[in-house]
XYZ file of C-alpha atoms in Angstrom:
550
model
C 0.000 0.000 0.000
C 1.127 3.700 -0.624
C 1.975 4.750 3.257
C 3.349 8.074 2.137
C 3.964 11.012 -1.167
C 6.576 13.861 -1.095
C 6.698 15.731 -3.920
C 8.884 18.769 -4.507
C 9.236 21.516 -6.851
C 7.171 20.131 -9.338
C 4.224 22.131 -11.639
C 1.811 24.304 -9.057
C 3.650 21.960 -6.070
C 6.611 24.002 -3.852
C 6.407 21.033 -1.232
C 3.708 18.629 -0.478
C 4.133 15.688 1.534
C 1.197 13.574 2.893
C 1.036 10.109 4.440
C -1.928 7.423 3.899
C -3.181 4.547 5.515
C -5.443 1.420 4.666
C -9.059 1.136 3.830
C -10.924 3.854 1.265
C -9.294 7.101 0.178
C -11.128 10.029 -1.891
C -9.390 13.143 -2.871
C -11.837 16.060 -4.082
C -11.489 19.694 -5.300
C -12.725 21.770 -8.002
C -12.366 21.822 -11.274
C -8.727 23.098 -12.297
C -7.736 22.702 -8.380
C -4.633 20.349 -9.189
C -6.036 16.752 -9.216
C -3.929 16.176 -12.348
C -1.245 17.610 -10.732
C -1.088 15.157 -8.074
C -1.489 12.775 -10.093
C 1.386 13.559 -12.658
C 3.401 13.653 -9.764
C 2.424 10.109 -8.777
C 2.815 9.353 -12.722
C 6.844 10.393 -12.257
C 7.512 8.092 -9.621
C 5.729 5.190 -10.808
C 8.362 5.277 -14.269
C 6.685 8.192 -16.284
C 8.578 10.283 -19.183
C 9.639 13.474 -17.258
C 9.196 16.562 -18.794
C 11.279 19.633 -18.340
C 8.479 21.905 -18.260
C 7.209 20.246 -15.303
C 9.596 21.984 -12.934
C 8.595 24.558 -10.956
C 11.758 26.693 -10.263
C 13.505 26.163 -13.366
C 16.790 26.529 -10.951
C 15.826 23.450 -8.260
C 15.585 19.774 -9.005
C 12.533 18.084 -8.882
C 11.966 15.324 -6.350
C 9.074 12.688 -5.917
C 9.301 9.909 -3.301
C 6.757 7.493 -2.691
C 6.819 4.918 0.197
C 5.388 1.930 0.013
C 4.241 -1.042 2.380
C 5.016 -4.200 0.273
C 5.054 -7.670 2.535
C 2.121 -9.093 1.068
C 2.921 -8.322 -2.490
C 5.376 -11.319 -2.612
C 8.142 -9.233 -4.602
C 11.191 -10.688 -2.885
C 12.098 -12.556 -6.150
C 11.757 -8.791 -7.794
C 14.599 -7.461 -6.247
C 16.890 -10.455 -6.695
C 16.364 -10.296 -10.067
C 17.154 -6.948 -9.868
C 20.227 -6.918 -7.557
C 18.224 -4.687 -5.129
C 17.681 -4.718 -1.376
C 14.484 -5.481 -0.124
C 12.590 -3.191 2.756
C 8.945 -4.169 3.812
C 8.628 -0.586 3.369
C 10.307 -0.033 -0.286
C 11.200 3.895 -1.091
C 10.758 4.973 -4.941
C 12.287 8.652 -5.737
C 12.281 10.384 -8.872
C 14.659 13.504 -9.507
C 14.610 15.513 -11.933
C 17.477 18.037 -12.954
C 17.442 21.391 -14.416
C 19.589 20.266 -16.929
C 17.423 17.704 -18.292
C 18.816 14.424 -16.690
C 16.533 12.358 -15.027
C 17.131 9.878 -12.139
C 15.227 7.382 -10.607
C 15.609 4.973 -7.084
C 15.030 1.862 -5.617
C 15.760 1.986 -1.604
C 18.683 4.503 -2.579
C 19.982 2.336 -5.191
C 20.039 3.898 -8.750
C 17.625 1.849 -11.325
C 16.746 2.135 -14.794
C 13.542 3.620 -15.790
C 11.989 0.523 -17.165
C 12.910 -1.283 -13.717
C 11.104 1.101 -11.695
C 8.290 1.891 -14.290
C 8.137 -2.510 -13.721
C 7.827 -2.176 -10.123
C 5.251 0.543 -10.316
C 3.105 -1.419 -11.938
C 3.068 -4.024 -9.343
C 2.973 -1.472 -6.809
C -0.412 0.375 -7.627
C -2.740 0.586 -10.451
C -4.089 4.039 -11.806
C -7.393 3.744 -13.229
C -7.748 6.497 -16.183
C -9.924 6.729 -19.319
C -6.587 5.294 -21.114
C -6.506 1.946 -18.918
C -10.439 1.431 -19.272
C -9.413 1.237 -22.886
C -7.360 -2.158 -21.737
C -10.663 -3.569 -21.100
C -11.387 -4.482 -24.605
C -8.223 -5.996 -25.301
C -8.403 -9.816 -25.143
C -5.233 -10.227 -23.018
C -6.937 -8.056 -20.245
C -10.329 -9.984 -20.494
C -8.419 -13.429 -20.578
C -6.401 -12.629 -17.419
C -10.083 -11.766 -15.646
C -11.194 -15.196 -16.652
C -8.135 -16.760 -15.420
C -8.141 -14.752 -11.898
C -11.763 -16.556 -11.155
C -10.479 -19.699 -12.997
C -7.692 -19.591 -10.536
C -5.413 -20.336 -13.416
C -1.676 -18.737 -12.252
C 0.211 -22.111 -11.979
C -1.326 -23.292 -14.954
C -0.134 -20.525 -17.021
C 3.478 -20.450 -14.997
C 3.456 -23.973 -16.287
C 2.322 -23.602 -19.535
C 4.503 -20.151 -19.730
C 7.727 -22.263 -19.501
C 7.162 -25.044 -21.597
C 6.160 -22.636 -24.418
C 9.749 -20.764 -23.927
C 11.060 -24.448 -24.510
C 9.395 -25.102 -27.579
C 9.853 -21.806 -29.134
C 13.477 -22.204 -28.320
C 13.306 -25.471 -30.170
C 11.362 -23.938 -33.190
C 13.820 -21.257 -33.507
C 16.739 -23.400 -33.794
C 14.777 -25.709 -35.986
C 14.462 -23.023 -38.317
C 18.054 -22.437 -37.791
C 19.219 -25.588 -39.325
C 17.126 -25.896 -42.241
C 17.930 -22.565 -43.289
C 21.652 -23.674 -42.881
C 20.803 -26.719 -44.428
C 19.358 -24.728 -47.241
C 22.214 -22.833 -47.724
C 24.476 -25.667 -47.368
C 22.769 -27.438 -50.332
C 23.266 -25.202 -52.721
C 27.272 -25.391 -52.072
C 27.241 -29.015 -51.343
C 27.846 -30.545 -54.571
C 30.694 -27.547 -55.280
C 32.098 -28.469 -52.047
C 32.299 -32.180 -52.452
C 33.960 -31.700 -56.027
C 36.447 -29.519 -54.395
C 37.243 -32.116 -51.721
C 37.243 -35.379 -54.404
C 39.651 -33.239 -56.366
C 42.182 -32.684 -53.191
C 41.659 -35.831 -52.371
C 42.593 -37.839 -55.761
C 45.600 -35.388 -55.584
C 46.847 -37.202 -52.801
C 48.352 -34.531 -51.155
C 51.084 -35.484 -48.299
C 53.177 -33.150 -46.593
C 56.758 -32.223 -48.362
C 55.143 -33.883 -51.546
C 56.306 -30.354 -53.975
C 59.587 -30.435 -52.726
C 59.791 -33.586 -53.246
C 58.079 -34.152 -56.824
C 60.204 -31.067 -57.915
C 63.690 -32.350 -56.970
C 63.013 -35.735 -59.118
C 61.482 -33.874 -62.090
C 64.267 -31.812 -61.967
C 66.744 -35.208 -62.272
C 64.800 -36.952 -64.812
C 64.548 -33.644 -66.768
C 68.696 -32.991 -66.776
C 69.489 -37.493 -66.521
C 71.972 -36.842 -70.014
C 73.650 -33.737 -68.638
C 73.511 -35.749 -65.530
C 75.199 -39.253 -66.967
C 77.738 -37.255 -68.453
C 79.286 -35.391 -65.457
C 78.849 -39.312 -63.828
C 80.912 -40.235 -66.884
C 83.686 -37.641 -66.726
C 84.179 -38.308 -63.074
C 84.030 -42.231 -63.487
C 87.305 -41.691 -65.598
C 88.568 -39.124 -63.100
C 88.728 -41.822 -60.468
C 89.253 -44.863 -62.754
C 91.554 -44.429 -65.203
C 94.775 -46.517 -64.794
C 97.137 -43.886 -65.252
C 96.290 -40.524 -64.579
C 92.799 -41.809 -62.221
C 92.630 -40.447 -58.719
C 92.486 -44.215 -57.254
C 95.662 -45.335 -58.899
C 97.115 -42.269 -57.711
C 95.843 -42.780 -53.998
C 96.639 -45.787 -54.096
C 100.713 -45.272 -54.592
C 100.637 -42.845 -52.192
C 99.209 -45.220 -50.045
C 101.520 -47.426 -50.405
C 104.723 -44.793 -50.519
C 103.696 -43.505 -46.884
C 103.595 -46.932 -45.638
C 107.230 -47.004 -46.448
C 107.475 -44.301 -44.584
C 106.051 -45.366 -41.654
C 108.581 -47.103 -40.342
C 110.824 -44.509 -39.572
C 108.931 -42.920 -36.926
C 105.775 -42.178 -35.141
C 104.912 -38.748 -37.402
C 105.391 -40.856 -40.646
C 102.885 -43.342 -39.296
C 100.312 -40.853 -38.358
C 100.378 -39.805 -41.921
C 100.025 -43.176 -43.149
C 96.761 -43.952 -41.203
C 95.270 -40.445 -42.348
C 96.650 -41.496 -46.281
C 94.409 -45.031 -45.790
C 91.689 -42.879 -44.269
C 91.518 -40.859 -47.449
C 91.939 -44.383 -49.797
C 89.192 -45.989 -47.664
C 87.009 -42.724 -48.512
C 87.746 -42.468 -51.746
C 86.523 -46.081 -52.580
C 83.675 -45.883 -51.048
C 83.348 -42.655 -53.288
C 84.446 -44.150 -56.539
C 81.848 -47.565 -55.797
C 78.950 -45.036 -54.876
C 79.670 -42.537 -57.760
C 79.602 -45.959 -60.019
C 76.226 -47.758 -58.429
C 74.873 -44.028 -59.431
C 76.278 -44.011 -62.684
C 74.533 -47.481 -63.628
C 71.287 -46.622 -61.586
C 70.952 -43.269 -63.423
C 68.852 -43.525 -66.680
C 66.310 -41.793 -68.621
C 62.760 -42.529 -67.678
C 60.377 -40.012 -70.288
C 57.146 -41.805 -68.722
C 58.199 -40.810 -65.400
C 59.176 -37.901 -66.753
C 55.224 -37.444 -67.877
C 54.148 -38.640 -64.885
C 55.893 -36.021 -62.650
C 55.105 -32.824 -65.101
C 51.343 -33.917 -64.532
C 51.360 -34.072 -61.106
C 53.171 -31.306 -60.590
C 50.706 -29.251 -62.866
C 47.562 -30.571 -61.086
C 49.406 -29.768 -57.916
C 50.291 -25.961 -59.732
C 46.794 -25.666 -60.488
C 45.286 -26.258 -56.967
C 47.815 -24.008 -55.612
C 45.971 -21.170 -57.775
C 42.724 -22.384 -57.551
C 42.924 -22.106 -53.911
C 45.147 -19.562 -53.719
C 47.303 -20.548 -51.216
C 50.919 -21.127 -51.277
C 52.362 -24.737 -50.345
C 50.713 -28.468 -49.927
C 50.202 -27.573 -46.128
C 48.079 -24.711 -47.207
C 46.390 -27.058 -49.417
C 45.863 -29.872 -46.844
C 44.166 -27.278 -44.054
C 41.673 -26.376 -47.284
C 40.765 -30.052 -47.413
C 40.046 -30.329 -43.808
C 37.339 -27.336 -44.073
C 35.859 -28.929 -46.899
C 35.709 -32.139 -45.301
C 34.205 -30.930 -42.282
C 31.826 -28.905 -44.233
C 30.645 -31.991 -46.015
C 30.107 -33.876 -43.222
C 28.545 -30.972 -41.217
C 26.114 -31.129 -43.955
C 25.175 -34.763 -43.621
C 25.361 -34.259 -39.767
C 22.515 -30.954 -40.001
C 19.842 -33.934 -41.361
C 20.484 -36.022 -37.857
C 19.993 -33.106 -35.395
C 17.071 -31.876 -37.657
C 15.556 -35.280 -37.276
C 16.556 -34.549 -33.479
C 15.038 -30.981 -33.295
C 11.811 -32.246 -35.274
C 11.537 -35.100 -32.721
C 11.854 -32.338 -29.426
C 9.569 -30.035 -30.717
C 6.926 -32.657 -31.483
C 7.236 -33.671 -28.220
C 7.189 -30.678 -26.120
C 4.115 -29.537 -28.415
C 2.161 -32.409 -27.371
C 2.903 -31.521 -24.036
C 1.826 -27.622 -24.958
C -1.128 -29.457 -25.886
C -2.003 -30.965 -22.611
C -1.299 -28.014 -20.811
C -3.250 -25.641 -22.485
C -6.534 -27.740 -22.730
C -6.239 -27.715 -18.398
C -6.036 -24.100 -18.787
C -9.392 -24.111 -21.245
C -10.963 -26.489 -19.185
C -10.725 -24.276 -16.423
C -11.616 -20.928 -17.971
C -14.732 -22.712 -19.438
C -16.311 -23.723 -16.093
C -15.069 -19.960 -14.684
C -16.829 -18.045 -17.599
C -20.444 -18.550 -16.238
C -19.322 -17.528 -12.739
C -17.682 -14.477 -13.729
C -21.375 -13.926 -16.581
C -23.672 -14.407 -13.295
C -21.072 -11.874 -11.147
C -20.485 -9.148 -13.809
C -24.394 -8.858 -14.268
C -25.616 -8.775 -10.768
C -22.791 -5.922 -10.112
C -23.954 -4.163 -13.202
C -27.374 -4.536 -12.686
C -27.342 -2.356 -9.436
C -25.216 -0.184 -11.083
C -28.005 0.977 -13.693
C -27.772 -1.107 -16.017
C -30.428 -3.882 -15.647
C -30.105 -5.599 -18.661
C -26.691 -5.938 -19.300
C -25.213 -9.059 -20.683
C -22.121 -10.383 -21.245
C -21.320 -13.118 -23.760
C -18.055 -15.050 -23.541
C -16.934 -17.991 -25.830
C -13.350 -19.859 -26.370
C -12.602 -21.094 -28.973
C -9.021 -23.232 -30.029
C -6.512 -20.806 -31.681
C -4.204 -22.056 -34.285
C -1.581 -21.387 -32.438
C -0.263 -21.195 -29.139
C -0.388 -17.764 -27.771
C 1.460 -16.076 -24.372
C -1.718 -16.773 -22.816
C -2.398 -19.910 -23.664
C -4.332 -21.790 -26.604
C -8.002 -19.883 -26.577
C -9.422 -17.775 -28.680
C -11.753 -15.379 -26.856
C -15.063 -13.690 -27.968
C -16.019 -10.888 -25.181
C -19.192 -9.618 -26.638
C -21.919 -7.356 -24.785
C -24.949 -6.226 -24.799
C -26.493 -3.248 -22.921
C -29.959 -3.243 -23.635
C -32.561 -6.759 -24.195
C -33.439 -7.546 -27.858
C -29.956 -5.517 -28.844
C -27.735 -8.148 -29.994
C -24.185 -8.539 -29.098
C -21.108 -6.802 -30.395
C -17.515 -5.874 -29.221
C -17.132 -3.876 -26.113
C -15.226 -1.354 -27.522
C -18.108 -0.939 -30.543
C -20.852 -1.130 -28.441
C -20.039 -0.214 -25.171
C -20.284 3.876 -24.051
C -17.300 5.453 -22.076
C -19.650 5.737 -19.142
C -21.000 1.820 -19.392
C -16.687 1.182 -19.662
C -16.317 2.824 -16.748
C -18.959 0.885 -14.908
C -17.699 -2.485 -16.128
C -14.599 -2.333 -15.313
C -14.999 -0.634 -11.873
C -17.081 -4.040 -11.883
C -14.230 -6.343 -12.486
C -11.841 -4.706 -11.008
C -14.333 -5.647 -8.041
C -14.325 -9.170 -9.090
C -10.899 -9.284 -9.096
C -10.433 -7.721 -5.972
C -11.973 -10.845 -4.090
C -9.536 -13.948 -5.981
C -6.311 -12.217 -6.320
C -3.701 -9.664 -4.648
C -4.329 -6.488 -6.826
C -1.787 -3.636 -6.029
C -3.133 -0.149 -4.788
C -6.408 1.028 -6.553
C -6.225 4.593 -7.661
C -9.372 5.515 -9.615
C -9.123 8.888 -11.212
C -12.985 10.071 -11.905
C -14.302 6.544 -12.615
C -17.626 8.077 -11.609
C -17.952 10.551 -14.422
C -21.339 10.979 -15.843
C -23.208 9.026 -12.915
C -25.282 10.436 -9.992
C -27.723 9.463 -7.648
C -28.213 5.930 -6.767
C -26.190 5.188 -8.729
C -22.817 6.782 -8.076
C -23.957 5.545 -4.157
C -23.609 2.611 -5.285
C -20.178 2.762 -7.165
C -19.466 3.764 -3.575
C -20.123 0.900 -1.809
C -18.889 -1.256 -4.661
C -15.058 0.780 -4.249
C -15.585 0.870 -0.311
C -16.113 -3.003 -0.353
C -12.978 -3.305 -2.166
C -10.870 -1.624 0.210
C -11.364 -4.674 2.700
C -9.029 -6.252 0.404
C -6.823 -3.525 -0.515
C -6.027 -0.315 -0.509
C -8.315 2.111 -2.855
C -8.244 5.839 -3.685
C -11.521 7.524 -5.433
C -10.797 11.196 -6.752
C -14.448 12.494 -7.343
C -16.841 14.788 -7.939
C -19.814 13.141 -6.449
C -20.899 13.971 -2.734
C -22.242 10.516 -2.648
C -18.771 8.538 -3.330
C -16.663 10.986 -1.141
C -18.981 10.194 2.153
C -17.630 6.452 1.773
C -13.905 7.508 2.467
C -12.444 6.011 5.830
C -10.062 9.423 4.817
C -10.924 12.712 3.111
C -8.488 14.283 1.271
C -8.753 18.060 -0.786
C -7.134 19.116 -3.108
C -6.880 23.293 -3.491
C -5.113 26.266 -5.254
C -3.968 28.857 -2.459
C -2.438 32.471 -4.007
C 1.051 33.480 -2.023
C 1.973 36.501 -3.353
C 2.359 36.580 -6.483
C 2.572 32.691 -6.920
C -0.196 29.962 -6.828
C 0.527 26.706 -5.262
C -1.487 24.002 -4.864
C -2.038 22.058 -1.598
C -2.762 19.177 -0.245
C -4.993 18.380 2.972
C -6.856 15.897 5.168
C -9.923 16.649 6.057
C -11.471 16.067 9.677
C -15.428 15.120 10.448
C -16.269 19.057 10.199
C -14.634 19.836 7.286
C -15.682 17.342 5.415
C -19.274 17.838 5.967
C -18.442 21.588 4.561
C -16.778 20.230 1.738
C -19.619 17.652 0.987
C -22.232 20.464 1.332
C -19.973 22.333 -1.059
C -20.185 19.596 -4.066
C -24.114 19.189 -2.865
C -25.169 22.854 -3.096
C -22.257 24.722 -4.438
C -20.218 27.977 -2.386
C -23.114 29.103 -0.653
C -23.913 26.323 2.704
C -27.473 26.049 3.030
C -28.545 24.456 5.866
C -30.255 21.303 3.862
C -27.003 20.768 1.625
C -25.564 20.974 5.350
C -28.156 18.452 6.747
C -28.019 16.198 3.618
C -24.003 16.150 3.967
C -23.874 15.229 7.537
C -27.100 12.255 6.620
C -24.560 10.737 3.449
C -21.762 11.172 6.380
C -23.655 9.027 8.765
């Protein structure tokens, strides 16, 4: 419940600050006295668009702080979600700066807009011509049905597993458009990857294919240096063997005439030993070496296919070459692996909708047997409240598909007057028969769920007499379940109030200001007489405003 309001510096408001309790609250005053005012400053602190013009010193920040008494409301999960501290008595303050900026509170912690605008709305519920509008939308009129049809863990339920399967859908849709997409480059893809993989690509394979090309290419160039140097090392009189060899044999003369000699004679048969084993490898070469032109052919078209991926690709070595092969691989088989977890996904979501299913026919099951309660309630409320032969008719019907608020499709039609025939509320229905209706459910309401602080602004316009008593009684009966403010013009609604509040323009100087004030058992019988009988007290407006008092 609201406990207390401070507002500062804001339109025909210096300072106002006024505390209120539980039970039924009206607020009266003329015509231009600053109801809107009030209200606008309620607006700022409940998450409102500020407006610069608003201020009044255009030198001084505005501030609005509203306290309110939250145990009941069940918002601890709120402020965890929110990373805020929880008070049983939670502070909301609005400032607003000179310069423009705008800042708004939670229990002194700094919040975004949208947070406390959220909170608001949990907090307390202004009833204006805008918000009757709400009660032709079918979101509004389904969450009436569902209040009576006591349907809040179905829907938290059903809420969930519809986040699931819209999860599931989405990615659903994911893969087939990536299967889509893949398709078209599938066939490309897998030519690209046959065509790496008949190259047989292996790491050090250029190098390699280049250095033989390059021998078979140059093999008589290269049989006729093995030829040269075959005679080099052969021949029998000028050969390098048959040279090495007599020195060999002249230093092993030498040997024995001292240790130095013999040193040189080992590192002499070193050099013979080396220079065989030279002379037989440089001849096993000679003999192995021969042309090969089909080799030859061989190795210029693998090379060239090799050349020609290179380009293709545009890379620069077979590594290069081998990482594009992996992609293209793994893209293949990605492709054939999208049609398993499709087949997956299609199997989950089939699944979870049957389970959507289930859930949603509880939840139209139990709307069906609330909608003649909530008929029977809705006329007998109405009927007192002038309108005798109001009807409602309500009708679900399955929707084709499954909605926030479950599976229903819902006709809300009315009818005001016998042998008219039904049509939409917001066709058929008058702003003043609105007003009555939902001042009527919002009294329904009031008796099978927690509804935040009631604030009606004017619901009573264009009502009187019996009537407008009535609309009394129905908004002081509601304030045994919650708190509920009436701003009026009707003598007969303000006499209900457990408080009186007024609301008044007072001239200081120069400046107006409007103020704020209770009213006590005197006072108010003035002020009723006043709305009664106008400026002038008469002793029977008197009389008849202490009578609606008592």
């Amino acid at each position: 419940m609201l406990s207390n309001l401070s507002i500062k510096n804001y339109a025909l408001i210096d300072a106002l600050e006024v505390s209120f309790h539980t039970g039924f609250t009206v607020i009266t005053g003329e015509t231009g006295a600053g109801k809107s005012i009030l209200l606008g400053g309620l607006a700022l602190v409940l998450g409102k668009r500020a407006d610069l013009g608003s201020l009044r010193d255009k030198e001084r920040k505005c501030i609005v702080e509203a306290a309110f008494k939250i145990t009941k409301y069940r918002l601890r999960p709120f402020f965890e979600q929110n990373d805020l501290d929880y008070e049983d008595e939670t502070i909301l303050r609005r400032e607003i700066h000179p310069s423009g900026k705008s800042r708004a509170f939670i229990n002194d912690s700094p919040v975004t807009l949208s947070i406390l605008s959220a909170l608001g709305e949990r907090l307390i519920d202004v009833h204006s011509q805008h918000q009757t509008l709400r009660l032709t939308e079918n979101e509004f009129q389904l969450k009436v049905i569902d209040a009576l049809a006591d349907n809040k863990q179905n829907l938290q339920a059903y809420g969930t597993e519809l986040k699931a399967f819209r999860d599931t859908e989405k990615r659903l849709q994911q893969l087939i458009a990536t299967q889509k997409e893949a398709n078209k480059e599938k066939d490309y893809d897998s030519f690209l990857l046959q065509e790496l993989e008949t190259a047989a690509l292996s790491e050090g394979m250029q190098e390699a294919l280049e250095s033989e090309q390059q021998k078979l290419s140059n093999v008589e160039t290269i049989l006729e240096y093995f030829a040269n140097g075959y005679q080099l090392l052969s021949d029998d009189q000028l050969g390098i063997m048959s040279a090495v060899t007599q020195l060999t044999q002249l230093s092993g003369k030498l040997a024995d005439f001292g240790e130095k000699y013999e040193n040189l004679h080992q590192r002499i048969q070193s050099v013979h030993i080396e220079m065989e084993d030279i002379a037989s490898e440089w001849e096993s070469l000679k003999d192995t070496t021969e042309a090969d032109p089909e080799r030859l052919e061989q190795l210029n078209g693998q090379l060239q296919l090799l050349y020609d991926l290179l380009r293709k690709h545009d890379v620069q070595n077979v590594n290069d070459l081998l990482s594009v092969q992996e992609a293209l691989s793994q893209k293949v088989g990605d492709t054939a692996n999208l049609e398993v977890e499709i087949a997956e996904k299609e199997a989950l979501l089939a699944a979870q909708k049957e389970t959507l299913e289930a859930k949603a026919s509880i939840i139209s099951q139990k709307r069906t047997r609330a909608i003649p309660i909530l008929d029977k309630e809705l006329s007998e409320v109405l009927s007192s409240l002038g309108m005798p032969s109001a009807t409602f008719k309500m009708e679900l019907t399955p929707a084709a598909n499954f909605k926030e608020t479950g599976k229903d499709d819902l006709a809300f039609l009315f009818s005001a007057n016998k042998g008219v025939g039904y049509g939409e509320l917001k066709k058929v229905a008058s702003g003043g028969e609105l007003s009555r209706i939902m001042l009527t459910i919002k009294a329904v309401l009031a008796r099978y769920e927690q509804l935040p602080t009631m604030m009606f602004d004017e619901i009573d316009t264009g009502v009187s007499g019996e009537i407008s008593n009535k609309m009394g009684d129905i908004m002081k009966a509601m304030s045994n379940h919650m708190q509920v403010f009436s701003i009026t013009h009707l003598p007969q609604v303000a006499s209900k109030g457990d408080a009186h509040f007024k609301v008044f323009k007072e001239e200081i100087g120069e400046t107006t200001h409007t103020k704020l004030k209770q009213l006590q058992q005197e006072e108010r019988v003035s002020e009723l007489a006043e709305m009664l009988g106008g400026k002038v007290l008469t002793d029977s407006a008197m009389a008849h405003a202490r009578q609606l008092l008592d």
